[in-house]
Short mmCIF file of C-alpha atoms in Angstrom, two decimals:
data_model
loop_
_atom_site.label_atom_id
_atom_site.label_comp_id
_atom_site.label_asym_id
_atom_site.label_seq_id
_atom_site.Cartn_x
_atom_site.Cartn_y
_atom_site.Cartn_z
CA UNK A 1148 -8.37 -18.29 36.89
CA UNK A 1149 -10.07 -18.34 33.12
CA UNK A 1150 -12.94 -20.35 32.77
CA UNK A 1151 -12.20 -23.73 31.96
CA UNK A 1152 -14.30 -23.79 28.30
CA UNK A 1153 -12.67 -20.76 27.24
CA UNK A 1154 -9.51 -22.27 28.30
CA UNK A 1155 -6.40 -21.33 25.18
CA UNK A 1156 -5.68 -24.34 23.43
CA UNK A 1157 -1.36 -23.48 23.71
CA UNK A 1158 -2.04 -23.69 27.80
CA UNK A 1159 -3.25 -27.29 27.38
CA UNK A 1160 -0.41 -28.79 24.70
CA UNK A 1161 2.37 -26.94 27.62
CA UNK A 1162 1.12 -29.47 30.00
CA UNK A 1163 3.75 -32.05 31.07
CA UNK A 1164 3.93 -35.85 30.71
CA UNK A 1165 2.64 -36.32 34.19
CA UNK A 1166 -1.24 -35.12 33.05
CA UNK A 1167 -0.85 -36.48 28.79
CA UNK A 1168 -0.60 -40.11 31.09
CA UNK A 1169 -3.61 -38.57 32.73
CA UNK A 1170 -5.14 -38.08 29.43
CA UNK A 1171 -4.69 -41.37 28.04
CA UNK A 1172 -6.32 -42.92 30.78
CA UNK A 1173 -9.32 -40.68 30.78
CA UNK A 1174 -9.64 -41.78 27.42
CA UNK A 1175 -9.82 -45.26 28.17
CA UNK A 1176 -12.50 -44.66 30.36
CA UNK A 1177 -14.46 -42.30 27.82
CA UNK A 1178 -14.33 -45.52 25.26
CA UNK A 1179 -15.73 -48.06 28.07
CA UNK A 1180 -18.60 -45.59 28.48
CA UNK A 1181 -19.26 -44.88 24.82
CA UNK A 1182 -18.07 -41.43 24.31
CA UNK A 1183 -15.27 -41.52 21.87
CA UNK A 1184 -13.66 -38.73 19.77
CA UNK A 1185 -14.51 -36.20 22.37
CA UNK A 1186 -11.43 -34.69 22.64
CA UNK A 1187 -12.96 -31.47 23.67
CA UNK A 1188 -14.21 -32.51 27.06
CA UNK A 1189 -10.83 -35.03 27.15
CA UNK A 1190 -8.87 -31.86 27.10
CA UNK A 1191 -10.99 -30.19 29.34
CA UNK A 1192 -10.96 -33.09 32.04
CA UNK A 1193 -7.41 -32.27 32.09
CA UNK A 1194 -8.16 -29.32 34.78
CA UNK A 1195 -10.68 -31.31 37.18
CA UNK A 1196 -11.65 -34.93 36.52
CA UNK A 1197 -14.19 -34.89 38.80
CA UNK A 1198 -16.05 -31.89 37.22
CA UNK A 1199 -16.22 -32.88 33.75
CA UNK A 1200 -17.02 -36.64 34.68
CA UNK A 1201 -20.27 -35.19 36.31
CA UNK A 1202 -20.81 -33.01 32.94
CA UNK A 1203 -20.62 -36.37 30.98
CA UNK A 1204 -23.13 -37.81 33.27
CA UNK A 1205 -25.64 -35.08 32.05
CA UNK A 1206 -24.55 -35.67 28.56
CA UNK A 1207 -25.17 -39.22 28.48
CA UNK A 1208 -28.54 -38.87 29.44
CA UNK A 1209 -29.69 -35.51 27.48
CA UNK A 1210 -30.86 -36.70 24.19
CA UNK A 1211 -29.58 -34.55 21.02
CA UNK A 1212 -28.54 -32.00 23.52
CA UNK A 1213 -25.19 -30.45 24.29
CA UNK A 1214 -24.66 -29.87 27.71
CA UNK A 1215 -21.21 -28.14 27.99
CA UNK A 1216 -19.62 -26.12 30.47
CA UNK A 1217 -22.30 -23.55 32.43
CA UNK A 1218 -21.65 -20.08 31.20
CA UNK A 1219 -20.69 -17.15 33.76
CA UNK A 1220 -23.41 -15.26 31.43
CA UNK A 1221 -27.13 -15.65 31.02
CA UNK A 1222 -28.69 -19.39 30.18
CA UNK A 1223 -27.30 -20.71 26.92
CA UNK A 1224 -30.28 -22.85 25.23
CA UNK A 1225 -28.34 -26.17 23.85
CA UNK A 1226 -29.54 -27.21 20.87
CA UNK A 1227 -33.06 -28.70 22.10
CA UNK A 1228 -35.27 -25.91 22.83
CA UNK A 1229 -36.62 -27.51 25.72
CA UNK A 1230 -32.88 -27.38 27.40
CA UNK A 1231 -30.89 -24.70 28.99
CA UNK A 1232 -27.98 -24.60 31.26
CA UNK A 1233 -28.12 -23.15 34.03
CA UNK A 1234 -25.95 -19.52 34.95
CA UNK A 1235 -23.86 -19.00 38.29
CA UNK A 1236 -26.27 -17.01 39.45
CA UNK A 1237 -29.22 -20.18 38.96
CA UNK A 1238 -26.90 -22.58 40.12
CA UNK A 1239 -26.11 -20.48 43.48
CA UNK A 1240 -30.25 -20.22 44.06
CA UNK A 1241 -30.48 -23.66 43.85
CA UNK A 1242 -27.02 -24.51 46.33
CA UNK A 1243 -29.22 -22.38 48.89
CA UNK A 1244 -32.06 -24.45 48.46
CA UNK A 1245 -31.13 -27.64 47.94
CA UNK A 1246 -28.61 -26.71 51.07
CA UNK A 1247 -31.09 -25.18 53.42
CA UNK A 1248 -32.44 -26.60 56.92
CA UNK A 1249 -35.92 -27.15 56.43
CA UNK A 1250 -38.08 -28.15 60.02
CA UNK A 1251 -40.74 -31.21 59.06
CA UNK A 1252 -43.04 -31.12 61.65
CA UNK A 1253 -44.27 -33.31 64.29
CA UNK A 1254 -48.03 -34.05 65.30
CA UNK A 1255 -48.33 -33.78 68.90
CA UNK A 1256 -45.25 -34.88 70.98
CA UNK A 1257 -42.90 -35.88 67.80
CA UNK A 1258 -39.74 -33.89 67.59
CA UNK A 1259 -39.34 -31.76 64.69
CA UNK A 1260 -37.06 -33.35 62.22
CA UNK A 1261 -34.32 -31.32 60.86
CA UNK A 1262 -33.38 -31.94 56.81
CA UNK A 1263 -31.50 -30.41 53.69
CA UNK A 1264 -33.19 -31.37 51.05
CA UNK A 1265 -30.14 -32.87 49.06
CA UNK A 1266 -29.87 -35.33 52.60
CA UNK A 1267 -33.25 -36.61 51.98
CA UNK A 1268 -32.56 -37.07 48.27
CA UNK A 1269 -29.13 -38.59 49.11
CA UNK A 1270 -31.07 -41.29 51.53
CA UNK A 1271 -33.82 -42.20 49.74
CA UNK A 1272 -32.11 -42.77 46.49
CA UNK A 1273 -29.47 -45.01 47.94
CA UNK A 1274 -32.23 -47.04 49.37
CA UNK A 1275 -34.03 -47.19 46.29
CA UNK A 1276 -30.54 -48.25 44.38
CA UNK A 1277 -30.19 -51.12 47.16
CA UNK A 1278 -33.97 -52.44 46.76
CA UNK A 1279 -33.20 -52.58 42.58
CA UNK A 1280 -35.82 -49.87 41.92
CA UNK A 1281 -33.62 -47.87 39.34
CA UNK A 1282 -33.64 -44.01 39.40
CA UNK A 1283 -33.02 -42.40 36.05
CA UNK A 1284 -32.25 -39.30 37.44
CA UNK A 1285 -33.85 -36.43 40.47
CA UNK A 1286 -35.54 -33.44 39.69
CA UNK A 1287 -36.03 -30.48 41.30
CA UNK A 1288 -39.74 -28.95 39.94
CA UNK A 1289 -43.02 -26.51 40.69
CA UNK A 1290 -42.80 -22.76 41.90
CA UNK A 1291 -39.52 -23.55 43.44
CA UNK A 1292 -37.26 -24.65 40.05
CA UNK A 1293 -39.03 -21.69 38.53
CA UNK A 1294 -38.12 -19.44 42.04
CA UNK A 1295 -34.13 -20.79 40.77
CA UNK A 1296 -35.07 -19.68 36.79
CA UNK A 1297 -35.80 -16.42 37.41
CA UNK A 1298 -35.62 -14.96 41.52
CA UNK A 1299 -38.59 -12.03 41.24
CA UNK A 1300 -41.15 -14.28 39.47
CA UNK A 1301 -43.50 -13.44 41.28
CA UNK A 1302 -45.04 -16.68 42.28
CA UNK A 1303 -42.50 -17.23 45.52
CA UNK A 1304 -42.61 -20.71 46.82
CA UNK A 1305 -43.69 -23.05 49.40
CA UNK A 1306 -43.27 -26.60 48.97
CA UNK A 1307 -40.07 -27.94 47.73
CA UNK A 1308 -41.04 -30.18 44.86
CA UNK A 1309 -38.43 -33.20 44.46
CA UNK A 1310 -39.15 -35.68 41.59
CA UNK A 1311 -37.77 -38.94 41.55
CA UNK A 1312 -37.86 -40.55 38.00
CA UNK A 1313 -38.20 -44.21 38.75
CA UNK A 1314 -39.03 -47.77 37.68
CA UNK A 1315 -42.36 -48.69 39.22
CA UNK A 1316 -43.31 -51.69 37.32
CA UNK A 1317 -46.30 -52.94 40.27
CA UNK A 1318 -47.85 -52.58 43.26
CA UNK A 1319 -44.60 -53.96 44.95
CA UNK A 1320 -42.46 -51.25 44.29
CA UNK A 1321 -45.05 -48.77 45.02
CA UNK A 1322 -45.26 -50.11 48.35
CA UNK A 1323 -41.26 -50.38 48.78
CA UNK A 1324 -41.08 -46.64 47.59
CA UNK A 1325 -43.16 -45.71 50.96
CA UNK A 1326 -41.50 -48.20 53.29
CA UNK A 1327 -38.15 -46.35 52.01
CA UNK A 1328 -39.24 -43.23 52.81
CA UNK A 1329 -40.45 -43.81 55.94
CA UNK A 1330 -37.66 -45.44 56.87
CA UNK A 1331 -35.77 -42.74 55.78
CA UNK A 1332 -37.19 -40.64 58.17
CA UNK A 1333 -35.54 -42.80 61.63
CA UNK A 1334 -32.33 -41.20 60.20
CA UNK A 1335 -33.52 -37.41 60.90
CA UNK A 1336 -34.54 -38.33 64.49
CA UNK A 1337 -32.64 -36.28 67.49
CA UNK A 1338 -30.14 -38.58 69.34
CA UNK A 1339 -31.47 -40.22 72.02
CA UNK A 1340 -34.34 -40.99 70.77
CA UNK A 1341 -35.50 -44.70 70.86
CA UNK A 1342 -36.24 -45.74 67.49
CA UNK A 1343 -37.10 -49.59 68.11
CA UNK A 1344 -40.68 -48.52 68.65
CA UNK A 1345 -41.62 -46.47 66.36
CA UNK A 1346 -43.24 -47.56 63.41
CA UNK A 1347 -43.90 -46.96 59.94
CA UNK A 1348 -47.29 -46.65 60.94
CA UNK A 1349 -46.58 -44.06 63.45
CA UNK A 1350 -43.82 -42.17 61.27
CA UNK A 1351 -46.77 -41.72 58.95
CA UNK A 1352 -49.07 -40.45 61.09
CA UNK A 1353 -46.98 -37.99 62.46
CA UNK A 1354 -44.70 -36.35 59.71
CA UNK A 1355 -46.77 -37.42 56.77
CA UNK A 1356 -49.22 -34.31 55.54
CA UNK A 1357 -50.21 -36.51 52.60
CA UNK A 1358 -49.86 -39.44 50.52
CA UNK A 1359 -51.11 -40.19 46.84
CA UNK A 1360 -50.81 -43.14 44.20
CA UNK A 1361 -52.08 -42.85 40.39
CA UNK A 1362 -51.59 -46.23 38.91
CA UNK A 1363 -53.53 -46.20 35.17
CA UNK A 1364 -52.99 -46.66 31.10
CA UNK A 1365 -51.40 -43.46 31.51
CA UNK A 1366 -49.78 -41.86 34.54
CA UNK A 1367 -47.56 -44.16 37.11
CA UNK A 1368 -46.68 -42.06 39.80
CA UNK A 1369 -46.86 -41.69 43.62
CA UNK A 1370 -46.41 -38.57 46.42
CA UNK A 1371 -45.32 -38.34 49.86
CA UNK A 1372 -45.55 -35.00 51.11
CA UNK A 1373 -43.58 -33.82 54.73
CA UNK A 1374 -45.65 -31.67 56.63
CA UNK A 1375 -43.86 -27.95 57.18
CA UNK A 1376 -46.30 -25.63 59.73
CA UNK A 1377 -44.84 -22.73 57.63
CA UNK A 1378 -46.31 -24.60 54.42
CA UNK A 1379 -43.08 -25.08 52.84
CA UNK A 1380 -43.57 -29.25 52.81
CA UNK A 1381 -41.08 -31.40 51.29
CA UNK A 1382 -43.13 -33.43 48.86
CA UNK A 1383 -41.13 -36.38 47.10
CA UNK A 1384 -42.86 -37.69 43.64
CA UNK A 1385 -41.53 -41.07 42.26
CA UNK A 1386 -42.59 -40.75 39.24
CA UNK A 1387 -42.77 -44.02 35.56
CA UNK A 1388 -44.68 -42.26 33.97
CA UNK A 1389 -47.32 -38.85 33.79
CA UNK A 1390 -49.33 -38.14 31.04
CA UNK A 1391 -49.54 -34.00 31.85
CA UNK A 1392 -46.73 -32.56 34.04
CA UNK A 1393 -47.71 -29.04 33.85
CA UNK A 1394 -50.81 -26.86 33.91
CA UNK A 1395 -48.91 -23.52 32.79
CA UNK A 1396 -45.43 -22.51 30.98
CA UNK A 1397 -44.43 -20.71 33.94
CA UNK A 1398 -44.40 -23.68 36.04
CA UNK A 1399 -43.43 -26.25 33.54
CA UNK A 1400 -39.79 -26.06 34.73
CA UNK A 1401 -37.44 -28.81 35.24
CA UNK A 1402 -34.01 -28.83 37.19
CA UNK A 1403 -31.88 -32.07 36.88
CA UNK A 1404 -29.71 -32.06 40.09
CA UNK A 1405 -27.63 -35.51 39.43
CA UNK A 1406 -24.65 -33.56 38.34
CA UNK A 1407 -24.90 -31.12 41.28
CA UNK A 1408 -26.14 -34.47 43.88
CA UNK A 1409 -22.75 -36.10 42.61
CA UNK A 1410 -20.56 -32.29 43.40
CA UNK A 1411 -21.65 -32.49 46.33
CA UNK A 1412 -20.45 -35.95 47.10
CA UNK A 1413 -17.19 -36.02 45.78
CA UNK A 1414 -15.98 -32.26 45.38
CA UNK A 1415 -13.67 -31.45 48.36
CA UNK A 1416 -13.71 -27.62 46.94
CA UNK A 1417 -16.54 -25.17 46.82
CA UNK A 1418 -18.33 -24.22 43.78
CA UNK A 1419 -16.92 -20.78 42.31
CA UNK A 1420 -18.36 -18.92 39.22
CA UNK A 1421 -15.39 -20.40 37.42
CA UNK A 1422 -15.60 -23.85 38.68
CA UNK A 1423 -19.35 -25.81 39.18
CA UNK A 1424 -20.83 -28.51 37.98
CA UNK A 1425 -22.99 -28.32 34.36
CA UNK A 1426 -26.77 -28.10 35.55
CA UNK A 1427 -29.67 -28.25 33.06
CA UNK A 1428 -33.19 -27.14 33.36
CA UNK A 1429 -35.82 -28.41 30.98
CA UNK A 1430 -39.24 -27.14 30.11
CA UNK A 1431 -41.82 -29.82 29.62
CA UNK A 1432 -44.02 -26.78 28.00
CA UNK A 1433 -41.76 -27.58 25.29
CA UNK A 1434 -39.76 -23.76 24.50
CA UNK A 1435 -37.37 -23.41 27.56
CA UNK A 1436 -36.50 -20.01 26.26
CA UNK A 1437 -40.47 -18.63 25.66
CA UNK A 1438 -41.69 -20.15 28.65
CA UNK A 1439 -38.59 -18.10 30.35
CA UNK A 1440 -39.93 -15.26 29.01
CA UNK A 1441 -43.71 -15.80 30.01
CA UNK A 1442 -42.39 -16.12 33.68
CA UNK A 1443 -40.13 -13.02 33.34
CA UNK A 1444 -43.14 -10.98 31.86
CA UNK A 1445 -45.95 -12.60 33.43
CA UNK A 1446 -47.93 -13.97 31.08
CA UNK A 1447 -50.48 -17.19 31.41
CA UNK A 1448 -49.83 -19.54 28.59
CA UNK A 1449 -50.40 -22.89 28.14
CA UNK A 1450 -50.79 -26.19 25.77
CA UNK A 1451 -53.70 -28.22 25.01
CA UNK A 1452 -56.01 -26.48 28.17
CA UNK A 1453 -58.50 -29.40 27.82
CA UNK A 1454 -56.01 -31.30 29.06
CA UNK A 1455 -55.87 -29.48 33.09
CA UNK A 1456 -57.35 -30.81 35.85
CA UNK A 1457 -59.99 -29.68 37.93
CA UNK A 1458 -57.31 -27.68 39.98
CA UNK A 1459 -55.64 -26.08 37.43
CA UNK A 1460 -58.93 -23.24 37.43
CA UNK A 1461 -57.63 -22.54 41.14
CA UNK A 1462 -54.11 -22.07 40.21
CA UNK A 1463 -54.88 -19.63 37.09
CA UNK A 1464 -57.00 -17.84 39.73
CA UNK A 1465 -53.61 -17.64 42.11
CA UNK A 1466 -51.66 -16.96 39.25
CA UNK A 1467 -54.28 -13.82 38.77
CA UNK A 1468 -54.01 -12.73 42.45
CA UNK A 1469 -50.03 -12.53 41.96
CA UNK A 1470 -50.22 -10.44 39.05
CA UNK A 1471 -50.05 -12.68 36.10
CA UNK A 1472 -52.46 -12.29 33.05
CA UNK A 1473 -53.40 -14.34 29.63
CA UNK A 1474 -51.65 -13.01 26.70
CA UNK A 1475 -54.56 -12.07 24.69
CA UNK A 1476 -58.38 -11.21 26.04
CA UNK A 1477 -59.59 -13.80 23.79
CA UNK A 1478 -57.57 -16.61 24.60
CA UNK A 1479 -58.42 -16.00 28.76
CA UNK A 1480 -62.16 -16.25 27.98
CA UNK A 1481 -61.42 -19.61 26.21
CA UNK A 1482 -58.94 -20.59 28.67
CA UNK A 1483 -61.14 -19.87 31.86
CA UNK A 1484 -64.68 -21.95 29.97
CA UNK A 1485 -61.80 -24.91 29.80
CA UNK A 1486 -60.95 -24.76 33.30
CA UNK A 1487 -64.11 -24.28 34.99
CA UNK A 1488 -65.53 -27.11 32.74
CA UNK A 1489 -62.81 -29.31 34.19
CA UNK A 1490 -63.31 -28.41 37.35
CA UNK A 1491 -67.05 -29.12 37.56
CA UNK A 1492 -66.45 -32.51 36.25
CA UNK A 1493 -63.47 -33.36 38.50
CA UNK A 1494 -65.87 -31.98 41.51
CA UNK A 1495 -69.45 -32.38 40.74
CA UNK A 1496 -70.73 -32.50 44.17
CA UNK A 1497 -70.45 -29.42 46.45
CA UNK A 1498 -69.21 -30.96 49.68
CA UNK A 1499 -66.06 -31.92 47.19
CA UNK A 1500 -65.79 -28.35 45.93
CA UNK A 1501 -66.02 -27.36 49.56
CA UNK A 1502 -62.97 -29.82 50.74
CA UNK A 1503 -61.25 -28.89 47.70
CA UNK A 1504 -61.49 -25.35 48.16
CA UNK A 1505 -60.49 -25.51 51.78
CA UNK A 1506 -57.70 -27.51 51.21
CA UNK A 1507 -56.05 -25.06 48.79
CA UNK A 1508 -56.94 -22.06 50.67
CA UNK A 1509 -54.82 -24.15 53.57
CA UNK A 1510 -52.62 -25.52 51.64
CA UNK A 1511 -51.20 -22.31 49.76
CA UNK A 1512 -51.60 -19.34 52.02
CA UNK A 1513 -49.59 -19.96 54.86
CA UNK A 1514 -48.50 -16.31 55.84
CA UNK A 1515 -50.33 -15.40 53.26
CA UNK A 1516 -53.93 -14.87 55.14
CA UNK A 1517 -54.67 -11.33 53.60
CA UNK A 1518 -54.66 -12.47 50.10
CA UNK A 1519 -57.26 -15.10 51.02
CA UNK A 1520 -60.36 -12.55 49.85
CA UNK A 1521 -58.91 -11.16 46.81
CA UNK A 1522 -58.39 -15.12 45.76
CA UNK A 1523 -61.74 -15.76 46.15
CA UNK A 1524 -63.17 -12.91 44.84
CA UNK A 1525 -61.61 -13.43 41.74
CA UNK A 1526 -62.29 -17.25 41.61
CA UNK A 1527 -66.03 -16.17 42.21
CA UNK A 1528 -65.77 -13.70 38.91
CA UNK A 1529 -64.09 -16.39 37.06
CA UNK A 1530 -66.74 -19.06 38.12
CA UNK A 1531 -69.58 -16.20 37.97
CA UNK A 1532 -68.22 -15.22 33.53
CA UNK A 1533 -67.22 -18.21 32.37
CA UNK A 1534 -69.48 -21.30 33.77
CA UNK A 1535 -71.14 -22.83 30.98
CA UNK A 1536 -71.94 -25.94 31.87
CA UNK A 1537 -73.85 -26.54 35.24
CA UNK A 1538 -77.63 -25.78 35.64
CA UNK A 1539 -78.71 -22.77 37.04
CA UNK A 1540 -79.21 -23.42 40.62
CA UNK A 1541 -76.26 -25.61 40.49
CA UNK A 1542 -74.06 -22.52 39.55
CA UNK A 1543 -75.57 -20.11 42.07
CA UNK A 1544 -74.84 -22.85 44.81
CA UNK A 1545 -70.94 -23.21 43.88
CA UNK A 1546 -70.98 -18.74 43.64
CA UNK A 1547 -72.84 -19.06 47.16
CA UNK A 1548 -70.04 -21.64 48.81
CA UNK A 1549 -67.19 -19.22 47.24
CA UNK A 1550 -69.04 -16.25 48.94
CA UNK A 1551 -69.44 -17.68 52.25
CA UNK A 1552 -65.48 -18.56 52.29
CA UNK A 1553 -64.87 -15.22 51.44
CA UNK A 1554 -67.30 -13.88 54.47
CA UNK A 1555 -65.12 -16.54 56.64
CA UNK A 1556 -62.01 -15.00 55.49
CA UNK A 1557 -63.03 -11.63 56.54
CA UNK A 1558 -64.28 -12.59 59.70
CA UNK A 1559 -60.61 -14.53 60.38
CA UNK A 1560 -58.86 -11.49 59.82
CA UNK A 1561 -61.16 -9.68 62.07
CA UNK A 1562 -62.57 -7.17 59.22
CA UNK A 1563 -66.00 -8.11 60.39
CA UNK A 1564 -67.18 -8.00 64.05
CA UNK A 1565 -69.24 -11.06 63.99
CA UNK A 1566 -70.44 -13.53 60.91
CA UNK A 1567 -74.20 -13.46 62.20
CA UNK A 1568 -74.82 -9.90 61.95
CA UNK A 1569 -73.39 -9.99 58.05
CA UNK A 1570 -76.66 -9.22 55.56
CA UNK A 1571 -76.21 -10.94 52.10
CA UNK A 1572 -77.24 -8.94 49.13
CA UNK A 1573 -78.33 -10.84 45.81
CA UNK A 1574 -78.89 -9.91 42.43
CA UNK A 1575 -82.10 -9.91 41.45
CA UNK A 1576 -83.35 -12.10 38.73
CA UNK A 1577 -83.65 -11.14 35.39
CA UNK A 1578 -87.39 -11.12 35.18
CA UNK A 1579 -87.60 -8.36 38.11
CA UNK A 1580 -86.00 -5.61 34.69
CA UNK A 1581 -89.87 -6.18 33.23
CA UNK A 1582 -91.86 -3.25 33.02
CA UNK A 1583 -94.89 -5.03 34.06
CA UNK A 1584 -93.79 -7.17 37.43
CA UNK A 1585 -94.71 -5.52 40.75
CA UNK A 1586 -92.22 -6.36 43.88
CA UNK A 1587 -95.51 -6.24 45.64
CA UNK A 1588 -98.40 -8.72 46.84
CA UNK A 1589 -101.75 -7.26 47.30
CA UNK A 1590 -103.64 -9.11 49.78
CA UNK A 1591 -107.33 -8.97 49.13
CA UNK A 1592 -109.47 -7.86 52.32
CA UNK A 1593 -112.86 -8.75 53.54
CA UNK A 1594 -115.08 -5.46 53.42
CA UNK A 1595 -115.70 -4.18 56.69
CA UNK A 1596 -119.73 -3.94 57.35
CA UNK A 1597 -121.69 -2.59 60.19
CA UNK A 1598 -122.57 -5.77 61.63
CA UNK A 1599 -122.99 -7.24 64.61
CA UNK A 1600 -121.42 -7.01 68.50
CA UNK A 1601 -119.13 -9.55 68.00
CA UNK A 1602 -117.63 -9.21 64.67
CA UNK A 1603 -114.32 -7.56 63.71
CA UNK A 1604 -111.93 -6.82 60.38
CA UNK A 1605 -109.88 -9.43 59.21
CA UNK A 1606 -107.06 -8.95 57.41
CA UNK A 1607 -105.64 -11.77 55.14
CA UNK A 1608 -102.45 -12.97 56.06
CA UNK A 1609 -99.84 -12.35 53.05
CA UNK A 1610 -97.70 -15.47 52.48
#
């Protein structure tokens, strides 16, 4: 079977009166929904309705962007350089993970919940539909769209990162975006379980790893994150609107799954190389093509760094530990004074740099334990060269906390027999370099006199 876009034109005028009927009313639907004079995709929709009515789906909603028929080759850019559809080879990455079990854990005597991602999607948008909270469209983002992009990236990935582009117009819908999901959860419970009892409270409590709401000028946007033990969570973000939705290019990618969602719904056939759904993958870095090639090479490059949260200095430390470097010398040293600026001012106290820290280091390395101490090392160089903006003592006391993590690591892992009998070693000040300072107190001593029965030397005591 030849792929349907390269399709000869004489195959398509031998077809018989049966499918030009079949043409004529695919046009009349094309003209309710807009699209006339696209004969192309009319002649194409001659083949498979179904596919290329999930291709004009993606159409209608890509802005001056052409999103034909997915190549067997390499991604095609369209003609916004932020778009590119995806190959067979993409598309089949994603099917596996959109399509894969994933356990969400229980705290203490829940059952584990078992989920494909494209289930939980499927659930909680329906719900969303039926409350009048309108979804624009679902995206799959993070470490794992750019796992999809390009398979030896290098950066692997944990959680599964599924944004939902909604209308959140108050604190109502906010709240009916969490009762949904919780409610979506009763629906992944083993049978016989009795769920008249159980509660959103309690669903919360014991499959919930994390909840957060930014409601401002600027960003709309909420996250509810499953808990994984294996630290692959399922975290769903219903997102109006978000000021900065990327720290770096390599992790700026975007994959729309609506076409793909909607495949899977209707599509009684498998997907072949010659026969899938159109799926497009954005870059919010803004070049879908260079930011490809960062990832495939990489490189740490980013927009506007002033921009990046305070955690955006631990992920270009990660990004470090996995390999990735800055594209020039000059630009890193710029880029790390940015970062560790930000993150002083997004964590000023040192019990917050503590949690933050821990939480991360948690959060991240799950079966990753041995790259725990080469993380922090390098965070503590990065901290150590490019600080600029605390006080002395106030920089010495974050390189101190990084150091004793590190000393915790090793003692995890068993490199060290015991964290007591560890000796720190500092640097010594820069004053100790002069010529004319002595490392040593002289105490002054009494003279010792022949005297009388009773008296003895004293020495001074040196304090």
């Amino acid at each position: 079977m030849q792929t349907l876009s390269r399709l000869p034109a004489a195959g398509l005028r031998s077809h018989s009166r049966k499918h030009r009927i079949k043409n004529r009313s695919n046009q009349r639907i094309l003209n309710r929904r807009g699209l006339k004079n696209n004969r192309e995709v009319l002649k194409r929709l001659t083949q498979h309705n179904f596919f290329f009515f999930s291709l004009l789906r993606a159409k209608a909603k890509l802005k001056d962007t052409d999103g034909g028929m997915a190549s067997p080759a390499e991604c095609t850019a369209p003609t916004s350089s932020s778009f590119s559809v995806l190959s067979w080879e993409q598309v089949q990455r994603l099917d596996n993970i959109l399509t894969e079990t994933i356990p969400i854990h229980g705290r203490g005597n829940f059952p584990t919940l078992e989920m494909q991602p494209r289930q939980i999607v499927k659930a909680v948008r329906s719900r969303l539909e039926q409350s009048e909270i309108r979804v624009r469209d679902v995206r799959l983002n993070g470490s794992a769209a750019s796992h999809v992009l390009h398979e030896d990236s290098g950066l692997g990935y944990k959680d599964l990162d599924l944004i939902f582009c909604a209308e959140l117009k108050g604190e109502g819908e906010f709240q009916t975006v969490k009762d949904i999901v919780l409610d979506c959860l009763l629906d992944f419970l083993p049978e016989g379980v009795n769920k008249e009892k159980i509660t959103p409270l309690t669903l919360k409590e014991a499959y919930v790893q994390k909840m957060v709401k930014v409601c401002n000028d600027s960003d709309r946007w909420s996250l509810i994150s499953l808990s994984n033990n294996r630290g692959k969570n399922v975290e769903l973000k219903f997102v109006d609107s978000l000021r900065r939705q990327f720290e770096f290019s390599v992790d700026s990618f975007q994959i729309k799954l609506d076409s793909l969602l909607l495949f899977y719904e209707c599509s009684e056939n498998p997907m072949t190389k010659t026969f899938h759904p159109s799926i497009i993958g954005e870059s919010v870095y803004g070049d879908f093509s260079m930011a490809l090639e960062h990832l495939r090479n990489k490189l740490i490059c980013t927009r506007n760094p002033e921009e990046i949260r305070g955690g955006g200095l631990l992920k270009y430390c990660h990004l470090l530990v996995r390999g990735f470097r800055a594209d020039s010398e000059s630009e890193m040293k710029s880029l790390q004074r940015y970062m560790c600026s930000r993150f002083f001012i997004d964590f000023p106290d040192i019990n917050e740099q503590q949690r933050k820290l821990e939480s991360y280091l948690q959060n991240h390395f799950v079966g990753l334990e041995d790259r725990k101490y080469d993380y922090l090392m390098t965070l503590h160089g990065v901290v150590n060269e490019s600080t600029v903006c605390l006080m002395g003592h106030e920089r010495r006391q974050t390189l101190g906390l990084i150091a004793m993590l590190a000393v915790r690591v090793l003692a995890e892992q068993n490199v060290i027999p015991n964290v007591a009998n560890v000796t720190c070693y500092y640097q010594p000040a820069p004053y100790v370099a002069d010529a004319n300072f002595s490392n040593y107190y002289i105490a002054q001593v009494q003279p010792v006199f022949a005297c009388q029965q009773h008296t003895y030397a004293t020495w001074l005591p040196c304090n």
